């Protein structure tokens, strides 16, 4: 069974910088996994932030950036705002079976 | 603007079959994959499967194989997710989402709460 692992929780101060990561049990995450990132606030549907490793959607603030960091996909938030407090999920495309797998999510607290 | 509007909340008995709809507007329906995602109470997102509305091809996560059926009616730009043999652990919010210009699950529906209880 393929498992995608994220930090369960992270805390960051307002104005600070934090990096969330996304690892695959199958090995290194590369751009061929087309990593995507999603934000979900309580009671709301997820919202897409980043696709294909580093591309922002038109609605994604510039303080969100995606990258590959070592053997993981990463989401970096720079100049964190209080409204960035949310759950963040990565999604990897394995191309075959399983086709897509979400990470377990990271609960980001802004404190 | 791309919009996905899902059908309303449902209460089902164990063993029953669930069918949720997802109407998509704002882009060419057949051009983009449609995903379905399960989120149990207090839990993370779980990818269930995807549908290519152009040819009806489906890919299901192993966990849902045999119980899950995804279809689409291209005449009304609506996708459907059918889950049979419902159990209490199928109690969840179910989301549809659509790809868009190379981005996986770029747009999401509002979610449909399903409660399975005797």
mmCIF file of C-alpha atoms in Angstrom:
data_model
loop_
_atom_site.group_PDB
_atom_site.id
_atom_site.type_symbol
_atom_site.label_atom_id
_atom_site.label_comp_id
_atom_site.label_asym_id
_atom_site.label_seq_id
_atom_site.Cartn_x
_atom_site.Cartn_y
_atom_site.Cartn_z
ATOM 1 C CA UNK A 1 0.000 0.000 0.000
ATOM 2 C CA UNK A 2 1.375 3.372 -1.026
ATOM 3 C CA UNK A 3 1.571 5.924 1.773
ATOM 4 C CA UNK A 4 2.173 9.645 1.407
ATOM 5 C CA UNK A 5 3.514 11.222 4.584
ATOM 6 C CA UNK A 6 3.246 14.801 5.809
ATOM 7 C CA UNK A 7 4.096 16.403 9.127
ATOM 8 C CA UNK A 8 0.992 15.986 11.330
ATOM 9 C CA UNK A 9 1.273 19.483 12.715
ATOM 10 C CA UNK A 10 3.425 22.597 12.529
ATOM 11 C CA UNK A 11 3.335 25.937 14.309
ATOM 12 C CA UNK A 12 4.543 29.230 12.886
ATOM 13 C CA UNK A 13 4.492 32.824 14.102
ATOM 14 C CA UNK A 14 2.732 35.501 12.091
ATOM 15 C CA UNK A 15 5.129 36.911 9.508
ATOM 16 C CA UNK A 16 7.346 33.863 9.716
ATOM 17 C CA UNK A 17 8.253 31.204 7.181
ATOM 18 C CA UNK A 18 7.343 27.529 7.322
ATOM 19 C CA UNK A 19 7.935 24.577 5.007
ATOM 20 C CA UNK A 20 5.605 21.608 4.775
ATOM 21 C CA UNK A 21 6.844 18.417 3.130
ATOM 22 C CA UNK A 22 5.336 15.459 1.316
ATOM 23 C CA UNK A 23 7.109 12.101 1.134
ATOM 24 C CA UNK A 24 6.226 8.894 -0.717
ATOM 25 C CA UNK A 25 6.694 5.375 0.620
ATOM 26 C CA UNK A 26 7.773 4.344 -2.895
ATOM 27 C CA UNK A 27 10.862 6.544 -2.869
ATOM 28 C CA UNK A 28 11.880 10.027 -3.911
ATOM 29 C CA UNK A 29 9.155 12.412 -5.016
ATOM 30 C CA UNK A 30 10.018 13.955 -8.362
ATOM 31 C CA UNK A 31 8.228 16.299 -10.737
ATOM 32 C CA UNK A 32 6.901 13.169 -12.482
ATOM 33 C CA UNK A 33 4.512 12.775 -9.556
ATOM 34 C CA UNK A 34 2.994 16.189 -10.413
ATOM 35 C CA UNK A 35 2.718 17.199 -6.735
ATOM 36 C CA UNK A 36 -0.286 19.348 -5.882
ATOM 37 C CA UNK A 37 -1.097 21.165 -2.657
ATOM 38 C CA UNK A 38 -4.471 22.000 -1.130
ATOM 39 C CA UNK A 39 -5.632 24.139 1.764
ATOM 40 C CA UNK A 40 -8.693 23.266 3.828
ATOM 41 C CA UNK A 41 -10.229 25.412 6.534
ATOM 42 C CA UNK A 42 -12.783 24.047 9.019
ATOM 43 C CA UNK A 43 -16.168 23.440 7.465
ATOM 44 C CA UNK A 44 -14.977 24.299 3.969
ATOM 45 C CA UNK A 45 -14.124 22.354 0.847
ATOM 46 C CA UNK A 46 -10.438 22.052 -0.005
ATOM 47 C CA UNK A 47 -8.960 24.744 -2.199
ATOM 48 C CA UNK A 48 -6.183 24.074 -4.685
ATOM 49 C CA UNK A 49 -3.007 26.103 -4.129
ATOM 50 C CA UNK A 50 -0.180 24.603 -6.174
ATOM 51 C CA UNK A 51 -0.042 22.169 -9.104
ATOM 52 C CA UNK A 52 2.718 20.357 -10.957
ATOM 53 C CA UNK A 53 5.264 20.961 -8.189
ATOM 54 C CA UNK A 54 5.506 24.753 -8.277
ATOM 55 C CA UNK A 55 2.722 26.353 -10.318
ATOM 56 C CA UNK A 56 0.342 28.669 -8.495
ATOM 57 C CA UNK A 57 -3.306 28.924 -9.425
ATOM 58 C CA UNK A 58 -4.522 32.394 -10.352
ATOM 59 C CA UNK A 59 -6.065 32.766 -6.881
ATOM 60 C CA UNK A 60 -3.036 31.565 -4.896
ATOM 61 C CA UNK A 61 -1.205 34.302 -2.976
ATOM 62 C CA UNK A 62 2.449 34.759 -3.914
ATOM 63 C CA UNK A 63 3.528 33.874 -0.368
ATOM 64 C CA UNK A 64 2.779 30.213 -1.190
ATOM 65 C CA UNK A 65 5.468 28.438 -3.186
ATOM 66 C CA UNK A 66 6.005 24.826 -4.178
ATOM 67 C CA UNK A 67 9.262 23.006 -4.783
ATOM 68 C CA UNK A 68 11.155 19.749 -4.453
ATOM 69 C CA UNK A 69 13.300 19.534 -1.338
ATOM 70 C CA UNK A 70 15.624 16.563 -1.278
ATOM 71 C CA UNK A 71 13.434 13.558 -1.966
ATOM 72 C CA UNK A 72 10.176 15.267 -1.033
ATOM 73 C CA UNK A 73 7.728 17.780 -2.411
ATOM 74 C CA UNK A 74 7.533 20.945 -0.349
ATOM 75 C CA UNK A 75 5.162 23.848 0.234
ATOM 76 C CA UNK A 76 6.709 26.987 1.695
ATOM 77 C CA UNK A 77 4.706 29.804 3.202
ATOM 78 C CA UNK A 78 6.604 33.070 3.550
ATOM 79 C CA UNK A 79 5.254 35.986 5.566
ATOM 80 C CA UNK A 80 2.575 33.805 7.135
ATOM 81 C CA UNK A 81 -0.769 35.462 7.805
ATOM 82 C CA UNK A 82 -3.273 34.491 10.519
ATOM 83 C CA UNK A 83 -5.689 33.380 7.815
ATOM 84 C CA UNK A 84 -3.186 30.739 6.677
ATOM 85 C CA UNK A 85 -4.089 28.644 9.698
ATOM 86 C CA UNK A 86 -5.593 25.546 8.083
ATOM 87 C CA UNK A 87 -5.009 21.937 7.119
ATOM 88 C CA UNK A 88 -2.763 21.393 4.121
ATOM 89 C CA UNK A 89 -2.746 18.305 1.935
ATOM 90 C CA UNK A 90 -0.441 17.164 -0.834
ATOM 91 C CA UNK A 91 -1.576 14.937 -3.694
ATOM 92 C CA UNK A 92 0.738 12.752 -5.749
ATOM 93 C CA UNK A 93 0.013 11.252 -9.171
ATOM 94 C CA UNK A 94 1.470 7.762 -9.479
ATOM 95 C CA UNK A 95 0.384 7.314 -13.068
ATOM 96 C CA UNK A 96 -0.611 3.704 -12.538
ATOM 97 C CA UNK A 97 -2.240 1.962 -9.587
ATOM 98 C CA UNK A 98 -2.844 3.722 -7.258
ATOM 99 C CA UNK A 99 -3.475 6.631 -9.530
ATOM 100 C CA UNK A 100 -3.570 9.428 -6.966
ATOM 101 C CA UNK A 101 -2.840 9.457 -3.248
ATOM 102 C CA UNK A 102 -3.341 12.256 -0.737
ATOM 103 C CA UNK A 103 -0.961 12.815 2.113
ATOM 104 C CA UNK A 104 -2.305 12.577 5.631
ATOM 105 C CA UNK A 105 -2.376 16.341 5.970
ATOM 106 C CA UNK A 106 -0.538 18.944 8.056
ATOM 107 C CA UNK A 107 -2.393 21.057 10.580
ATOM 108 C CA UNK A 108 -0.747 24.481 10.483
ATOM 109 C CA UNK A 109 -1.192 26.687 13.518
ATOM 110 C CA UNK A 110 -0.338 30.378 13.349
ATOM 111 C CA UNK A 111 0.547 31.523 16.835
ATOM 112 C CA UNK B 1 -15.818 30.727 -13.632
ATOM 113 C CA UNK B 2 -15.755 26.971 -13.093
ATOM 114 C CA UNK B 3 -18.367 25.804 -10.586
ATOM 115 C CA UNK B 4 -19.186 22.367 -9.215
ATOM 116 C CA UNK B 5 -22.533 21.956 -7.463
ATOM 117 C CA UNK B 6 -23.222 18.723 -5.634
ATOM 118 C CA UNK B 7 -26.474 17.153 -4.537
ATOM 119 C CA UNK B 8 -27.650 17.499 -0.963
ATOM 120 C CA UNK B 9 -26.987 15.622 2.246
ATOM 121 C CA UNK B 10 -28.183 12.054 2.566
ATOM 122 C CA UNK B 11 -28.946 9.572 5.339
ATOM 123 C CA UNK B 12 -28.636 5.923 4.371
ATOM 124 C CA UNK B 13 -29.110 2.573 6.024
ATOM 125 C CA UNK B 14 -26.260 0.043 6.151
ATOM 126 C CA UNK B 15 -26.188 -2.029 2.982
ATOM 127 C CA UNK B 16 -27.897 0.643 0.900
ATOM 128 C CA UNK B 17 -26.512 2.334 -2.222
ATOM 129 C CA UNK B 18 -25.578 5.994 -2.392
ATOM 130 C CA UNK B 19 -25.635 8.117 -5.538
ATOM 131 C CA UNK B 20 -24.344 11.687 -5.515
ATOM 132 C CA UNK B 21 -24.390 14.107 -8.429
ATOM 133 C CA UNK B 22 -21.947 16.858 -9.368
ATOM 134 C CA UNK B 23 -22.970 19.431 -11.968
ATOM 135 C CA UNK B 24 -20.088 21.283 -13.562
ATOM 136 C CA UNK B 25 -20.297 24.594 -15.349
ATOM 137 C CA UNK B 26 -17.781 27.095 -16.669
ATOM 138 C CA UNK B 27 -15.627 24.782 -18.762
ATOM 139 C CA UNK B 28 -15.958 22.087 -21.385
ATOM 140 C CA UNK B 29 -17.233 19.152 -19.357
ATOM 141 C CA UNK B 30 -15.648 16.392 -21.438
ATOM 142 C CA UNK B 31 -12.169 17.920 -21.484
ATOM 143 C CA UNK B 32 -11.171 17.346 -17.847
ATOM 144 C CA UNK B 33 -10.955 14.414 -15.451
ATOM 145 C CA UNK B 34 -13.368 14.352 -12.525
ATOM 146 C CA UNK B 35 -12.234 13.057 -9.148
ATOM 147 C CA UNK B 36 -14.197 11.931 -6.122
ATOM 148 C CA UNK B 37 -12.744 12.335 -2.638
ATOM 149 C CA UNK B 38 -13.936 11.001 0.717
ATOM 150 C CA UNK B 39 -13.385 12.757 4.030
ATOM 151 C CA UNK B 40 -14.526 10.924 7.148
ATOM 152 C CA UNK B 41 -15.332 13.042 10.227
ATOM 153 C CA UNK B 42 -12.166 14.563 11.653
ATOM 154 C CA UNK B 43 -9.994 12.731 9.110
ATOM 155 C CA UNK B 44 -7.978 13.594 6.038
ATOM 156 C CA UNK B 45 -8.777 13.474 2.353
ATOM 157 C CA UNK B 46 -8.932 10.109 0.621
ATOM 158 C CA UNK B 47 -8.828 9.850 -3.146
ATOM 159 C CA UNK B 48 -11.548 7.467 -4.356
ATOM 160 C CA UNK B 49 -11.142 7.501 -8.098
ATOM 161 C CA UNK B 50 -11.399 9.432 -11.318
ATOM 162 C CA UNK B 51 -13.567 9.520 -14.397
ATOM 163 C CA UNK B 52 -12.649 10.646 -17.895
ATOM 164 C CA UNK B 53 -15.974 12.102 -19.052
ATOM 165 C CA UNK B 54 -14.860 12.042 -22.666
ATOM 166 C CA UNK B 55 -14.916 8.257 -22.930
ATOM 167 C CA UNK B 56 -16.285 7.133 -19.560
ATOM 168 C CA UNK B 57 -13.038 5.448 -18.529
ATOM 169 C CA UNK B 58 -12.675 5.099 -14.772
ATOM 170 C CA UNK B 59 -9.858 4.396 -12.337
ATOM 171 C CA UNK B 60 -10.734 3.454 -8.764
ATOM 172 C CA UNK B 61 -8.629 3.295 -5.632
ATOM 173 C CA UNK B 62 -8.181 -0.283 -4.452
ATOM 174 C CA UNK B 63 -10.077 0.405 -1.227
ATOM 175 C CA UNK B 64 -13.281 1.115 -3.168
ATOM 176 C CA UNK B 65 -12.963 -1.430 -5.970
ATOM 177 C CA UNK B 66 -16.115 -3.479 -6.369
ATOM 178 C CA UNK B 67 -18.342 -0.960 -4.544
ATOM 179 C CA UNK B 68 -17.708 2.230 -6.471
ATOM 180 C CA UNK B 69 -19.118 3.305 -9.820
ATOM 181 C CA UNK B 70 -18.455 6.668 -11.457
ATOM 182 C CA UNK B 71 -20.471 7.814 -14.441
ATOM 183 C CA UNK B 72 -21.232 10.996 -16.340
ATOM 184 C CA UNK B 73 -24.079 12.387 -18.403
ATOM 185 C CA UNK B 74 -22.406 14.689 -20.873
ATOM 186 C CA UNK B 75 -25.772 16.012 -22.091
ATOM 187 C CA UNK B 76 -26.269 17.796 -18.762
ATOM 188 C CA UNK B 77 -22.607 18.206 -17.705
ATOM 189 C CA UNK B 78 -23.154 16.116 -14.594
ATOM 190 C CA UNK B 79 -21.021 13.438 -12.971
ATOM 191 C CA UNK B 80 -22.274 10.776 -10.582
ATOM 192 C CA UNK B 81 -20.660 8.716 -7.859
ATOM 193 C CA UNK B 82 -22.395 5.542 -6.716
ATOM 194 C CA UNK B 83 -21.197 3.633 -3.648
ATOM 195 C CA UNK B 84 -22.882 0.358 -2.775
ATOM 196 C CA UNK B 85 -22.902 -1.843 0.297
ATOM 197 C CA UNK B 86 -22.749 1.152 2.617
ATOM 198 C CA UNK B 87 -21.210 0.681 6.045
ATOM 199 C CA UNK B 88 -21.024 2.967 9.045
ATOM 200 C CA UNK B 89 -17.445 3.878 8.148
ATOM 201 C CA UNK B 90 -18.689 5.307 4.845
ATOM 202 C CA UNK B 91 -20.120 8.173 6.885
ATOM 203 C CA UNK B 92 -18.228 11.109 5.414
ATOM 204 C CA UNK B 93 -18.296 14.211 3.302
ATOM 205 C CA UNK B 94 -17.838 13.363 -0.363
ATOM 206 C CA UNK B 95 -16.340 15.885 -2.761
ATOM 207 C CA UNK B 96 -16.135 16.008 -6.514
ATOM 208 C CA UNK B 97 -13.282 17.910 -8.095
ATOM 209 C CA UNK B 98 -12.188 18.571 -11.640
ATOM 210 C CA UNK B 99 -8.828 18.949 -13.296
ATOM 211 C CA UNK B 100 -8.211 22.069 -15.327
ATOM 212 C CA UNK B 101 -5.454 22.846 -17.835
ATOM 213 C CA UNK B 102 -3.043 20.310 -16.395
ATOM 214 C CA UNK B 103 -3.840 20.949 -12.745
ATOM 215 C CA UNK B 104 -5.159 18.028 -10.707
ATOM 216 C CA UNK B 105 -8.367 18.750 -8.788
ATOM 217 C CA UNK B 106 -8.217 22.479 -9.480
ATOM 218 C CA UNK B 107 -11.898 23.101 -8.694
ATOM 219 C CA UNK B 108 -14.023 21.482 -5.997
ATOM 220 C CA UNK B 109 -17.671 21.011 -5.207
ATOM 221 C CA UNK B 110 -19.099 22.123 -1.883
ATOM 222 C CA UNK B 111 -19.225 18.573 -0.542
ATOM 223 C CA UNK B 112 -22.085 16.217 0.277
ATOM 224 C CA UNK B 113 -22.492 14.898 3.811
ATOM 225 C CA UNK B 114 -23.518 11.273 3.919
ATOM 226 C CA UNK B 115 -24.546 9.600 7.154
ATOM 227 C CA UNK B 116 -24.849 5.820 7.275
ATOM 228 C CA UNK B 117 -26.888 4.732 10.265
ATOM 229 C CA UNK B 118 -29.461 2.129 11.128
#
